[in-house]
Tab-separated table of C-alpha atoms in Angstrom:
chain	number	residue	atom	x	y	z
J	1	MET	CA	-77.782	72.589	-72.331
J	2	VAL	CA	-74.037	70.859	-72.798
J	3	THR	CA	-73.613	71.957	-68.643
J	4	VAL	CA	-75.824	69.359	-67.574
J	5	TRP	CA	-75.080	66.445	-69.454
J	6	VAL	CA	-71.266	67.532	-68.046
J	7	VAL	CA	-73.050	67.220	-64.690
J	8	VAL	CA	-74.831	63.525	-66.120
J	9	GLY	CA	-71.649	62.579	-67.498
J	10	VAL	CA	-69.718	63.224	-63.620
J	11	VAL	CA	-72.305	61.797	-61.345
J	12	VAL	CA	-73.218	58.255	-64.210
J	13	ALA	CA	-68.853	57.873	-63.497
J	14	ALA	CA	-68.452	58.969	-60.550
J	15	ALA	CA	-71.903	55.836	-59.838
J	16	GLY	CA	-69.339	53.577	-61.920
J	17	VAL	CA	-66.918	54.158	-60.019
J	18	ALA	CA	-68.267	53.524	-56.993
J	19	PHE	CA	-70.136	50.427	-58.351
J	20	GLY	CA	-66.362	48.872	-59.274
J	21	THR	CA	-64.902	50.045	-56.508
J	22	VAL	CA	-68.040	47.924	-54.361
J	23	LEU	CA	-67.176	45.126	-56.546
J	24	ARG	CA	-63.757	44.742	-56.084
J	25	ARG	CA	-63.953	44.525	-52.760
J	26	GLY	CA	-66.400	42.271	-52.659
J	27	ARG	CA	-64.594	39.699	-54.855
J	28	SER	CA	-61.218	39.813	-52.379
J	29	GLY	CA	-62.463	38.720	-49.414
J	30	LEU	CA	-64.616	35.792	-50.124
J	31	GLY	CA	-61.779	33.930	-48.806
J	32	ASP	CA	-62.002	34.982	-45.153
J	33	ASP	CA	-65.836	34.600	-46.052
J	34	ARG	CA	-65.385	30.789	-46.421
J	35	ALA	CA	-63.019	30.691	-43.435
J	36	ALA	CA	-65.448	32.687	-41.289
J	37	GLY	CA	-68.417	30.530	-42.299
J	38	ARG	CA	-66.339	27.215	-41.577
J	39	ASP	CA	-64.824	28.606	-38.328
J	40	ALA	CA	-68.897	29.316	-37.458
J	41	ARG	CA	-70.281	25.592	-38.608
J	42	ALA	CA	-67.869	24.241	-36.514
J	43	ARG	CA	-68.347	26.408	-33.479
J	44	GLN	CA	-72.234	25.414	-33.711
J	45	GLN	CA	-71.254	21.965	-34.110
J	46	ARG	CA	-69.517	21.908	-31.338
J	47	TYR	CA	-72.021	23.450	-28.954
J	48	GLU	CA	-74.942	21.034	-30.198
J	49	ALA	CA	-73.417	17.679	-29.525
J	50	GLU	CA	-72.090	19.185	-25.766
J	51	ARG	CA	-76.025	20.391	-25.278
J	52	HIS	CA	-77.591	17.117	-26.778
J	53	GLY	CA	-75.451	14.926	-24.227
J	54	GLU	CA	-75.942	17.227	-21.460
J	55	GLN	CA	-79.277	16.155	-22.475
J	56	GLY	CA	-78.848	12.866	-22.760
J	57	SER	CA	-76.975	12.893	-18.831
J	58	THR	CA	-80.273	14.632	-17.288
J	59	TRP	CA	-83.012	12.474	-19.387
J	60	GLN	CA	-81.001	9.134	-17.310
J	61	ARG	CA	-80.929	10.714	-14.393
J	62	GLY	CA	-84.703	11.566	-14.258
J	63	ARG	CA	-85.108	8.379	-14.911
J	64	GLU	CA	-83.418	6.270	-12.540
J	65	SER	CA	-84.695	8.573	-9.929
J	66	SER	CA	-88.482	8.398	-10.869
J	67	GLY	CA	-87.808	3.982	-11.358
């Protein structure tokens, strides 16, 4: 019976170490994630602005030719 408790204790300890390692690594990378998020939002807004401009000029060309 002692062997079972030793094995259970080792498994619980290993799970605790793994959980702590994942938490520590996750928290250290938050600065990178925030910078990547800002970069992605800026790229998306530039893309949307360019598409909006292209669609506006396309609409204007169609309007002028049909009039």
